[in-house]
Coordinates of C-alpha atoms in Angstrom, one line a residue:
M1 CA 189.4 201.4 168.1
S2 CA 192.7 201.8 169.8
D3 CA 193.5 202.3 173.4
T4 CA 193.8 205.9 172.9
G5 CA 190.1 206.1 171.7
A6 CA 190.9 206.7 168.1
I7 CA 188.8 204.9 165.3
D8 CA 190.7 202.4 163.2
P9 CA 189.8 202.7 159.6
N10 CA 190.8 199.2 158.8
S11 CA 188.6 197.8 161.4
V12 CA 185.7 199.9 160.2
A13 CA 186.4 198.7 156.7
R14 CA 186.5 195.1 157.8
Q15 CA 183.3 195.5 159.7
S16 CA 181.6 197.1 156.8
R17 CA 182.9 194.4 154.5
D18 CA 181.8 191.7 156.8
K19 CA 178.4 193.4 157.2
A20 CA 178.2 193.8 153.4
I21 CA 179.1 190.1 152.9
F22 CA 176.6 189.0 155.5
Q23 CA 174.0 191.2 154.0
A24 CA 174.9 189.9 150.5
E25 CA 174.6 186.3 151.8
E26 CA 171.3 187.1 153.4
N27 CA 170.1 188.8 150.2
Y28 CA 171.3 185.8 148.2
K29 CA 169.5 183.4 150.5
S30 CA 166.4 185.5 150.3
A31 CA 166.8 185.7 146.5
L32 CA 167.2 181.9 146.4
N33 CA 164.2 181.4 148.6
A34 CA 162.2 183.9 146.5
A35 CA 163.4 182.2 143.3
A36 CA 162.4 178.8 144.7
K37 CA 159.1 180.1 145.7
T38 CA 158.6 181.8 142.4
R39 CA 159.7 178.5 140.6
E40 CA 157.3 176.5 142.7
S41 CA 154.6 179.0 142.1
A42 CA 155.3 179.0 138.4
I43 CA 155.3 175.2 138.4
Q44 CA 152.0 175.2 140.3
D45 CA 150.6 177.8 138.0
A46 CA 151.7 175.8 135.0
V47 CA 150.1 172.7 136.5
N48 CA 147.0 174.6 137.2
I49 CA 147.0 176.1 133.7
K50 CA 147.5 172.6 132.2
V51 CA 144.7 171.1 134.3
E52 CA 142.5 174.0 133.3
A53 CA 143.5 173.6 129.7
V54 CA 142.8 169.9 129.9
K55 CA 139.5 170.6 131.4
Q56 CA 138.7 173.2 128.8
A57 CA 139.9 170.8 126.1
Q58 CA 137.7 168.0 127.5
A59 CA 134.8 170.4 127.8
A60 CA 135.5 171.5 124.2
L61 CA 135.5 167.8 123.2
D62 CA 132.4 166.9 125.3
L63 CA 130.4 169.8 123.9
P64 CA 130.2 168.4 120.3
K65 CA 129.4 165.0 121.7
K66 CA 126.7 166.4 123.9
R67 CA 125.4 168.5 121.0
L68 CA 125.7 165.4 118.8
N69 CA 123.8 163.3 121.3
E70 CA 121.2 166.0 121.7
A71 CA 120.9 166.2 117.9
R72 CA 120.6 162.4 117.7
D73 CA 118.0 162.4 120.4
R74 CA 116.1 165.1 118.6
I75 CA 116.4 163.1 115.3
E76 CA 115.4 159.9 116.9
A77 CA 112.5 161.6 118.6
R78 CA 111.4 163.0 115.2
L79 CA 111.8 159.6 113.6
R80 CA 109.9 157.9 116.4
K81 CA 107.2 160.5 116.0
R82 CA 107.2 160.0 112.2
E83 CA 107.1 156.2 112.6
L84 CA 104.3 156.5 115.1
D85 CA 102.4 158.8 112.7
E86 CA 103.1 156.4 109.8
A87 CA 102.0 153.4 112.0
R88 CA 98.9 155.2 113.0
R89 CA 98.1 156.1 109.4
N90 CA 98.8 152.4 108.3
K91 CA 96.6 151.2 111.1
E92 CA 93.8 153.4 110.0
Q93 CA 94.3 152.3 106.4
I94 CA 94.4 148.6 107.5
L95 CA 91.3 149.1 109.5
I96 CA 89.6 150.8 106.6
K97 CA 90.7 147.9 104.2
A98 CA 89.6 145.3 106.7
E99 CA 86.2 146.9 107.0
D100 CA 85.9 147.0 103.2
T101 CA 87.0 143.4 103.0
R102 CA 84.5 142.4 105.7
V103 CA 81.7 144.2 103.9
K104 CA 82.7 142.6 100.6
A105 CA 83.0 139.2 102.2
I106 CA 79.5 139.5 103.7
K107 CA 78.1 140.5 100.3
Q108 CA 79.9 137.7 98.5
A109 CA 78.7 135.2 101.2
E110 CA 75.1 136.4 100.8
E111 CA 75.4 136.2 97.0
L112 CA 77.1 132.7 97.2
G113 CA 74.4 131.6 99.6
K114 CA 71.7 132.7 97.2
R115 CA 73.4 130.9 94.3
M116 CA 73.9 127.8 96.3
I117 CA 70.3 127.7 97.3
A118 CA 69.2 128.3 93.7
E119 CA 71.6 125.5 92.5
A120 CA 70.4 123.2 95.3
D121 CA 66.8 123.8 94.2
E122 CA 67.8 123.2 90.5
T123 CA 69.8 120.0 91.5
H124 CA 66.9 118.7 93.5
R125 CA 64.5 119.3 90.6
R126 CA 66.9 117.6 88.1
A127 CA 67.4 114.7 90.5
I128 CA 63.7 114.2 90.7
Q129 CA 63.4 114.4 86.9
Q130 CA 66.4 112.1 86.4
T131 CA 65.0 109.6 89.0
Y132 CA 61.8 109.5 87.1
E133 CA 63.5 109.1 83.8
T134 CA 65.9 106.4 85.3
E135 CA 62.9 104.5 86.6
K136 CA 61.3 104.6 83.1
K137 CA 64.6 103.5 81.5
M138 CA 65.2 100.7 84.0
K139 CA 61.7 99.5 83.4
R140 CA 62.2 99.5 79.6
E141 CA 65.6 97.8 80.0
A142 CA 64.1 95.2 82.3
E143 CA 61.4 94.5 79.8
Q144 CA 64.0 94.3 77.0
A145 CA 66.2 92.0 79.2
I146 CA 63.3 89.7 79.8
K147 CA 62.6 89.7 76.1
N148 CA 66.2 89.0 75.3
Q149 CA 66.5 86.2 77.9
K150 CA 63.4 84.6 76.4
E151 CA 64.8 85.0 72.9
A152 CA 68.2 83.7 74.1
A153 CA 66.6 80.7 75.8
R154 CA 64.7 79.9 72.5
N155 CA 67.9 80.3 70.5
K156 CA 69.8 78.2 73.0
A157 CA 67.2 75.5 72.8
E158 CA 67.3 75.6 69.0
D159 CA 71.1 75.5 69.1
K160 CA 71.0 72.5 71.4
R161 CA 68.5 70.8 69.1
K162 CA 70.7 71.5 66.0
G163 CA 73.8 70.5 68.0
R164 CA 72.2 67.2 68.9
Q165 CA 71.3 66.7 65.3
R166 CA 74.8 67.6 64.1
S167 CA 76.3 65.3 66.8
E168 CA 74.0 62.4 65.8
Q169 CA 74.9 63.0 62.1
E170 CA 78.6 63.3 62.9
A171 CA 78.5 60.2 65.0
A172 CA 76.7 58.3 62.2
E173 CA 79.3 59.6 59.7
A174 CA 82.1 58.8 62.1
K175 CA 80.7 55.3 62.5
I176 CA 80.5 54.8 58.7
R177 CA 84.1 56.2 58.3
A178 CA 85.3 53.9 61.0
Q179 CA 83.7 50.9 59.3
K180 CA 85.2 52.0 56.0
I181 CA 88.6 52.5 57.6
A182 CA 88.3 49.1 59.3
V183 CA 87.5 47.4 56.0
A184 CA 90.3 49.4 54.3
E185 CA 92.8 48.5 57.0
R186 CA 91.8 44.8 56.8
S187 CA 92.2 44.9 53.0
A188 CA 95.5 46.9 53.4
R189 CA 96.8 44.3 55.9
E190 CA 95.9 41.5 53.5
A191 CA 97.4 43.3 50.6
L192 CA 100.5 44.1 52.6
A193 CA 100.9 40.5 53.6
K194 CA 100.6 39.4 50.0
N195 CA 103.1 42.1 48.8
Q196 CA 105.5 41.2 51.6
Q197 CA 105.3 37.5 50.6
K198 CA 105.8 38.4 46.9
A199 CA 108.7 40.7 47.8
K200 CA 110.3 38.0 50.0
K201 CA 109.8 35.4 47.4
K202 CA 111.3 37.8 44.7
K203 CA 114.2 38.6 47.0
T204 CA 115.0 35.0 47.6
E205 CA 115.1 34.1 43.9
P206 CA 118.6 33.0 42.9
I207 CA 120.4 35.2 40.4
N208 CA 122.6 33.2 38.0
I209 CA 125.9 34.9 37.7
A210 CA 128.6 33.2 35.7
K211 CA 131.7 32.3 37.7
T212 CA 134.6 34.2 36.4
P213 CA 138.0 34.9 37.7
A214 CA 138.4 37.7 40.2
Q215 CA 138.4 41.1 38.6
P216 CA 139.1 44.6 39.9
E217 CA 136.3 46.7 41.2
S218 CA 136.4 48.9 38.1
A219 CA 135.2 45.9 36.1
V220 CA 132.1 45.6 38.3
K221 CA 129.1 47.6 37.2
P222 CA 125.8 47.9 39.0
I223 CA 122.7 46.5 37.3
T224 CA 119.1 46.8 38.3
R225 CA 116.1 44.7 37.7
E226 CA 113.8 46.2 35.1
I227 CA 110.1 46.1 35.2
P228 CA 109.1 47.3 31.7
D229 CA 105.5 48.0 32.5
M230 CA 106.1 50.4 35.5
P231 CA 105.1 54.0 34.7
S232 CA 108.0 56.4 34.1
W233 CA 109.0 59.2 36.5
P234 CA 108.0 62.7 35.4
S235 CA 110.7 64.4 33.4
K236 CA 110.9 67.5 35.6
V237 CA 111.8 65.7 38.9
N238 CA 113.9 68.6 40.1
Q239 CA 111.0 71.0 39.7
P240 CA 108.2 69.7 41.9
G241 CA 104.9 71.6 41.9
P242 CA 103.7 73.7 44.8
A243 CA 103.1 71.9 48.1
I244 CA 99.4 71.0 48.6
S245 CA 97.8 70.9 52.0
R246 CA 95.5 67.8 52.2
T247 CA 93.0 66.2 54.5
G248 CA 91.0 63.0 54.4
M249 CA 92.1 60.2 52.1
I250 CA 95.5 60.8 50.4
K251 CA 96.9 58.6 47.6
L252 CA 100.6 57.9 47.3
T253 CA 102.1 56.2 44.2
I254 CA 105.5 54.6 44.5
V255 CA 107.1 54.9 41.1
H256 CA 110.4 53.2 40.3
R257 CA 111.6 50.4 38.1
D258 CA 113.2 48.6 40.9
V259 CA 111.5 49.0 44.3
D260 CA 113.7 47.6 47.1
S261 CA 111.5 45.6 49.6
D262 CA 113.6 46.9 52.6
H263 CA 113.1 50.5 51.5
M264 CA 109.4 49.8 51.0
V265 CA 109.1 48.4 54.6
D266 CA 111.1 51.3 56.0
F267 CA 108.9 53.7 54.1
E268 CA 105.7 52.2 55.5
N269 CA 107.1 52.2 59.0
S270 CA 108.0 55.9 58.6
L271 CA 104.5 56.7 57.4
R272 CA 103.1 55.1 60.6
E273 CA 105.3 57.3 62.7
I274 CA 104.0 60.5 61.1
P275 CA 101.5 62.2 63.5
D276 CA 97.8 62.3 62.4
I277 CA 98.6 60.0 59.5
R278 CA 97.1 56.4 59.3
I279 CA 97.7 53.8 56.5
V280 CA 94.4 52.7 55.1
M281 CA 95.5 50.4 52.2
V282 CA 98.6 49.2 50.4
G283 CA 98.2 47.7 46.9
G284 CA 98.7 48.4 43.2
T285 CA 99.7 46.7 40.0
A286 CA 102.9 46.5 37.9
G287 CA 101.4 49.0 35.5
E288 CA 100.2 51.5 38.0
G289 CA 102.9 51.1 40.6
I290 CA 102.5 50.5 44.3
Q291 CA 99.5 52.5 45.7
I292 CA 99.4 53.5 49.4
I293 CA 96.2 55.1 50.7
V294 CA 96.6 57.1 53.9
S295 CA 94.1 59.2 55.9
S296 CA 94.5 62.4 57.9
E297 CA 91.8 64.1 60.0
K298 CA 93.9 67.3 60.1
S299 CA 95.1 69.4 57.1
V300 CA 98.8 68.5 56.5
V301 CA 101.4 69.2 53.7
L302 CA 102.4 65.5 53.4
S303 CA 104.8 66.1 50.5
D304 CA 107.1 68.3 52.7
I305 CA 107.2 65.6 55.4
L306 CA 107.9 62.8 52.9
R307 CA 110.9 64.7 51.4
Q308 CA 112.6 64.5 54.8
L309 CA 112.5 60.6 54.9
P310 CA 116.0 59.1 54.3
M311 CA 114.8 56.4 51.8
V312 CA 112.9 59.0 49.6
E313 CA 114.8 60.3 46.6
N314 CA 112.2 62.7 45.2
I315 CA 108.6 63.8 45.5
T316 CA 106.1 65.3 43.0
D317 CA 102.9 66.7 44.5
R318 CA 100.0 66.5 42.2
P319 CA 96.3 67.3 42.8
A320 CA 95.2 63.7 42.3
N321 CA 98.1 62.0 44.1
I322 CA 101.6 62.3 45.4
L323 CA 104.3 60.5 43.3
V324 CA 107.1 59.1 45.5
K325 CA 110.4 58.0 44.1
L326 CA 112.4 55.8 46.5
K327 CA 116.2 55.4 46.3
Q328 CA 117.3 52.8 43.8
A329 CA 118.3 49.3 45.1
V330 CA 121.7 48.4 43.5
I331 CA 122.8 44.9 42.7
F332 CA 126.4 44.4 41.6
E333 CA 127.4 41.8 39.0
S334 CA 130.8 41.3 37.4
N335 CA 131.5 41.9 33.7
A336 CA 131.8 38.6 31.8

């Protein structure tokens, strides 16, 4: 407005413009505030919606669980009821079976008791009968035992009497045999002494051998003394008869044309060393050969023992006697 009171259009325009700008700014601020409030309200609404949605979702999730739990509870209740019913029925059946078993056991016990009483009565009756029979049997056995003892005593006395008779007879026979053996041994010792003297005398007889110059060993030949009347050795000397087991008096015949006195002495000594063999007599003639009588109280196969002696050449076992062939005594003389 000028001093003259007139209205300035520019001033009015500026005022209107400023007022419009101010109003626009105020509107802008109001719009911003409203927008902020609207945004905050929208955010809060969104949060509330989200929370509600979560709650609804949780409720939607909890409902099946709840229903599931309720269904499970109902099923468990039905199962428990069914189990209780089954247990009740089983209990009733068990009680019924137990009662039946008790009744059967009572019946069986009564029947068993009756059988046991009957068996006891029968056992008692049999025991009495068996006792009576046992007494009778024992009485018979005692009578038979007494009879057997008397018979055994009589037999024993008779055996003793016969034994005494046999002992007396054997003692008498042994005495006679001892006397015969003593006489035979005395005769054998005398004959042996004579034979040893003869053998010693025969051995010491000089042998006339012509003195000749020394000759080689091939020119020396063995010769033996010949006794023409001595019995000849059996032809089958390598085929002796079967061995004979002998007892009592045994006759040995020494058969050889030249019996060495040393071999003879060794043979007699070997005979004395044989168990259960005793020399009774030694004798003989030139025609029969040397005879040796030995005795043995036990059965012995003497021919097998004699074959083992080192001075024995061969043995022939005969029923009557044993032929003994001693090893030949060799005397060397030079060829003239």
